[in-house]
Amino acid sequence: MQRTIFTEEHEQFRKMVRDFIEREVAPHREEWDEMGRPPREFFRRLGELGILGIQVPEEFGGGGESSFKFNTIVFEEVARAGVSFGSYTVHACLILPYLLEYATEEQKQRWLPGFADGSIMTAIAMTEPGTGSDLANIATSAKLSEDGKHYIINGAKTFITGGVTADLILTVCRTSPFDPENRRGGLSIIAVPTDSEGFAVGRKLDKIGLHQQDTAELSYTDVKVPVENLLGEEGAGFGYLTHNLPQERLSIALNQVGFAEAAIAHAIAYTKERKVFGKPVASFQNTKFVLAECSAETQAARVYVDHCLELLDRKELTVADAARAKLFCTEVSGRVIDKCLQLHGGYGYITEYPIARLYADTRVTRIYGGTSEVMKTIISKDLGL
């Protein structure tokens, strides 16, 4: 189906990203899989090309683009090539809205130039060992020092994407005692430099998939951070998290549609080449019907997320509609990739085939960014239930 959301400028950017992947990313896929993340200089290279700072204002060294469509092109090209940009999505798509919306002018001057050129990589630490999707139950504490000039942070975080790579981590803390009558109150976001005394990266978690995206446990033991690193207002953190969830969840949805499209392309190529009983697998009616189903579902998801993308650019994408997009697209990609793997037969289970990596990488998308069950809860509330 013809898409109408991209201009010639977008397509020129797409060609640049595609060429970059072919030259500088695809040849290193296996090496980076073993490392568990791309090398640090890779992010500097993304910065040089302007990929990290697409939406960073020009006065801070970025591209000054307000549209999320350029980020979407990166998602699509990464999926098409079967590679990874490590923690790119967290850095460029999840963290930046917090800095643009809530950082002071001084904080922007301090952080955004490095954010854009790749010298400051970022992550966000919400999830705790005892707290998953229930962010109101966060226990990590941040107390003011006696002189009132620093926060003293204590606690632990887990499942933090980019936690090993990051130089600055937006840490969700409790700055006032837990109030059962107002569970969402008292949360704040504090930017913690990872070279702070008392901060430590624990285990780098060994995952089923997403092997080039580092995921870690973090610990905070009397970590001393200047009060100037508070993002926005103290106690307003839960509202900030909610405000930025639509873009985070749409990012996941967009990624997953790209994965589903890539899976179909791999299945078509494989079934045309592979022969069973003397005939190409693609010639059997079952293969044609399965791929037809996959194509119909994926096209429907593509049209929906393209529309959501337009809404996001107009700042009209609601929390509930972003939840619908994430729920629908992650469920679709799960079904489509599973069917495409089945068409590969035994080779679909071998990791040298792209479909196997897609299968492993996509499962977590129904968990992170809010589980599918949480998405259903949000949608049902929007229905007045």
mmCIF file of N, CA, C and O in Angstrom, residues 266-302:
data_model
loop_
_atom_site.group_PDB
_atom_site.id
_atom_site.type_symbol
_atom_site.label_atom_id
_atom_site.label_comp_id
_atom_site.label_asym_id
_atom_site.label_seq_id
_atom_site.Cartn_x
_atom_site.Cartn_y
_atom_site.Cartn_z
ATOM 1 N N HIS A 266 11.720 -12.010 4.592
ATOM 2 C CA HIS A 266 12.599 -13.170 4.763
ATOM 3 C C HIS A 266 11.875 -14.465 4.388
ATOM 4 O O HIS A 266 12.454 -15.355 3.745
ATOM 5 N N ALA A 267 10.605 -14.578 4.798
ATOM 6 C CA ALA A 267 9.839 -15.803 4.525
ATOM 7 C C ALA A 267 9.589 -15.971 3.025
ATOM 8 O O ALA A 267 9.657 -17.088 2.496
ATOM 9 N N ILE A 268 9.291 -14.880 2.346
ATOM 10 C CA ILE A 268 9.078 -14.957 0.893
ATOM 11 C C ILE A 268 10.353 -15.431 0.193
ATOM 12 O O ILE A 268 10.329 -16.334 -0.657
ATOM 13 N N ALA A 269 11.472 -14.803 0.555
ATOM 14 C CA ALA A 269 12.742 -15.175 -0.086
ATOM 15 C C ALA A 269 13.097 -16.634 0.193
ATOM 16 O O ALA A 269 13.519 -17.371 -0.717
ATOM 17 N N TYR A 270 12.914 -17.061 1.429
ATOM 18 C CA TYR A 270 13.282 -18.432 1.798
ATOM 19 C C TYR A 270 12.387 -19.462 1.112
ATOM 20 O O TYR A 270 12.876 -20.462 0.570
ATOM 21 N N THR A 271 11.084 -19.230 1.138
ATOM 22 C CA THR A 271 10.163 -20.231 0.582
ATOM 23 C C THR A 271 10.246 -20.314 -0.938
ATOM 24 O O THR A 271 9.896 -21.351 -1.521
ATOM 25 N N LYS A 272 10.687 -19.273 -1.590
ATOM 26 C CA LYS A 272 10.894 -19.349 -3.036
ATOM 27 C C LYS A 272 12.116 -20.201 -3.372
ATOM 28 O O LYS A 272 12.163 -20.868 -4.414
ATOM 29 N N GLU A 273 13.088 -20.192 -2.489
ATOM 30 C CA GLU A 273 14.337 -20.908 -2.744
ATOM 31 C C GLU A 273 14.285 -22.355 -2.250
ATOM 32 O O GLU A 273 14.779 -23.262 -2.919
ATOM 33 N N ARG A 274 13.672 -22.573 -1.099
ATOM 34 C CA ARG A 274 13.644 -23.894 -0.466
ATOM 35 C C ARG A 274 12.663 -24.825 -1.188
ATOM 36 O O ARG A 274 11.520 -24.435 -1.478
ATOM 37 N N LYS A 275 13.102 -26.054 -1.457
ATOM 38 C CA LYS A 275 12.236 -27.012 -2.152
ATOM 39 C C LYS A 275 11.861 -28.172 -1.239
ATOM 40 O O LYS A 275 12.681 -28.664 -0.460
ATOM 41 N N VAL A 276 10.606 -28.592 -1.339
ATOM 42 C CA VAL A 276 10.085 -29.747 -0.613
ATOM 43 C C VAL A 276 9.290 -30.593 -1.607
ATOM 44 O O VAL A 276 8.470 -30.052 -2.366
ATOM 45 N N PHE A 277 9.529 -31.873 -1.624
ATOM 46 C CA PHE A 277 8.872 -32.772 -2.574
ATOM 47 C C PHE A 277 9.052 -32.291 -4.014
ATOM 48 O O PHE A 277 8.152 -32.381 -4.845
ATOM 49 N N GLY A 278 10.232 -31.713 -4.266
ATOM 50 C CA GLY A 278 10.561 -31.310 -5.620
ATOM 51 C C GLY A 278 9.984 -29.973 -6.054
ATOM 52 O O GLY A 278 10.155 -29.578 -7.209
ATOM 53 N N LYS A 279 9.279 -29.279 -5.156
ATOM 54 C CA LYS A 279 8.681 -27.994 -5.523
ATOM 55 C C LYS A 279 9.062 -26.928 -4.497
ATOM 56 O O LYS A 279 9.251 -27.233 -3.311
ATOM 57 N N PRO A 280 9.150 -25.655 -4.909
ATOM 58 C CA PRO A 280 9.429 -24.591 -3.944
ATOM 59 C C PRO A 280 8.328 -24.541 -2.887
ATOM 60 O O PRO A 280 7.143 -24.711 -3.195
ATOM 61 N N VAL A 281 8.719 -24.290 -1.642
ATOM 62 C CA VAL A 281 7.738 -24.179 -0.555
ATOM 63 C C VAL A 281 6.715 -23.080 -0.870
ATOM 64 O O VAL A 281 5.544 -23.189 -0.509
ATOM 65 N N ALA A 282 7.147 -22.061 -1.588
ATOM 66 C CA ALA A 282 6.252 -20.956 -1.928
ATOM 67 C C ALA A 282 5.123 -21.372 -2.862
ATOM 68 O O ALA A 282 4.106 -20.657 -2.970
ATOM 69 N N SER A 283 5.271 -22.497 -3.537
ATOM 70 C CA SER A 283 4.253 -22.913 -4.498
ATOM 71 C C SER A 283 3.058 -23.594 -3.829
ATOM 72 O O SER A 283 2.009 -23.764 -4.463
ATOM 73 N N PHE A 284 3.181 -23.972 -2.567
ATOM 74 C CA PHE A 284 2.086 -24.652 -1.876
ATOM 75 C C PHE A 284 1.037 -23.643 -1.413
ATOM 76 O O PHE A 284 1.361 -22.521 -0.991
ATOM 77 N N GLN A 285 -0.222 -24.069 -1.490
ATOM 78 C CA GLN A 285 -1.317 -23.161 -1.125
ATOM 79 C C GLN A 285 -1.198 -22.681 0.322
ATOM 80 O O GLN A 285 -1.462 -21.511 0.619
ATOM 81 N N ASN A 286 -0.776 -23.572 1.213
ATOM 82 C CA ASN A 286 -0.663 -23.176 2.620
ATOM 83 C C ASN A 286 0.305 -22.015 2.785
ATOM 84 O O ASN A 286 0.019 -21.053 3.518
ATOM 85 N N THR A 287 1.436 -22.082 2.087
ATOM 86 C CA THR A 287 2.424 -21.004 2.176
ATOM 87 C C THR A 287 1.821 -19.689 1.686
ATOM 88 O O THR A 287 1.974 -18.639 2.325
ATOM 89 N N LYS A 288 1.135 -19.748 0.555
ATOM 90 C CA LYS A 288 0.538 -18.536 -0.005
ATOM 91 C C LYS A 288 -0.489 -17.944 0.945
ATOM 92 O O LYS A 288 -0.550 -16.718 1.153
ATOM 93 N N PHE A 289 -1.313 -18.813 1.524
ATOM 94 C CA PHE A 289 -2.364 -18.329 2.417
ATOM 95 C C PHE A 289 -1.781 -17.744 3.702
ATOM 96 O O PHE A 289 -2.248 -16.710 4.197
ATOM 97 N N VAL A 290 -0.764 -18.405 4.260
ATOM 98 C CA VAL A 290 -0.139 -17.900 5.486
ATOM 99 C C VAL A 290 0.482 -16.526 5.245
ATOM 100 O O VAL A 290 0.289 -15.584 6.022
ATOM 101 N N LEU A 291 1.200 -16.395 4.148
ATOM 102 C CA LEU A 291 1.842 -15.106 3.858
ATOM 103 C C LEU A 291 0.813 -14.033 3.510
ATOM 104 O O LEU A 291 1.016 -12.848 3.816
ATOM 105 N N ALA A 292 -0.278 -14.434 2.897
ATOM 106 C CA ALA A 292 -1.362 -13.474 2.623
ATOM 107 C C ALA A 292 -1.953 -12.948 3.933
ATOM 108 O O ALA A 292 -2.202 -11.744 4.084
ATOM 109 N N GLU A 293 -2.177 -13.852 4.901
ATOM 110 C CA GLU A 293 -2.680 -13.438 6.215
ATOM 111 C C GLU A 293 -1.700 -12.487 6.895
ATOM 112 O O GLU A 293 -2.097 -11.449 7.452
ATOM 113 N N CYS A 294 -0.419 -12.839 6.851
ATOM 114 C CA CYS A 294 0.608 -12.009 7.481
ATOM 115 C C CYS A 294 0.654 -10.621 6.847
ATOM 116 O O CYS A 294 0.760 -9.599 7.542
ATOM 117 N N SER A 295 0.562 -10.594 5.526
ATOM 118 C CA SER A 295 0.606 -9.315 4.813
ATOM 119 C C SER A 295 -0.590 -8.439 5.177
ATOM 120 O O SER A 295 -0.435 -7.232 5.420
ATOM 121 N N ALA A 296 -1.777 -9.031 5.230
ATOM 122 C CA ALA A 296 -2.980 -8.255 5.545
ATOM 123 C C ALA A 296 -2.884 -7.659 6.951
ATOM 124 O O ALA A 296 -3.194 -6.470 7.166
ATOM 125 N N GLU A 297 -2.468 -8.479 7.911
ATOM 126 C CA GLU A 297 -2.353 -7.979 9.286
ATOM 127 C C GLU A 297 -1.304 -6.882 9.402
ATOM 128 O O GLU A 297 -1.513 -5.865 10.070
ATOM 129 N N THR A 298 -0.165 -7.094 8.748
ATOM 130 C CA THR A 298 0.931 -6.130 8.851
ATOM 131 C C THR A 298 0.587 -4.818 8.170
ATOM 132 O O THR A 298 0.913 -3.732 8.660
ATOM 133 N N GLN A 299 -0.112 -4.899 7.020
ATOM 134 C CA GLN A 299 -0.533 -3.674 6.334
ATOM 135 C C GLN A 299 -1.507 -2.877 7.204
ATOM 136 O O GLN A 299 -1.441 -1.651 7.267
ATOM 137 N N ALA A 300 -2.409 -3.582 7.872
ATOM 138 C CA ALA A 300 -3.349 -2.892 8.762
ATOM 139 C C ALA A 300 -2.609 -2.200 9.889
ATOM 140 O O ALA A 300 -2.913 -1.049 10.253
ATOM 141 N N ALA A 301 -1.608 -2.886 10.455
ATOM 142 C CA ALA A 301 -0.805 -2.284 11.519
ATOM 143 C C ALA A 301 -0.021 -1.085 11.002
ATOM 144 O O ALA A 301 0.085 -0.058 11.689
ATOM 145 N N ARG A 302 0.516 -1.204 9.787
ATOM 146 C CA ARG A 302 1.286 -0.101 9.210
ATOM 147 C C ARG A 302 0.422 1.147 9.033
ATOM 148 O O ARG A 302 0.828 2.254 9.377
#
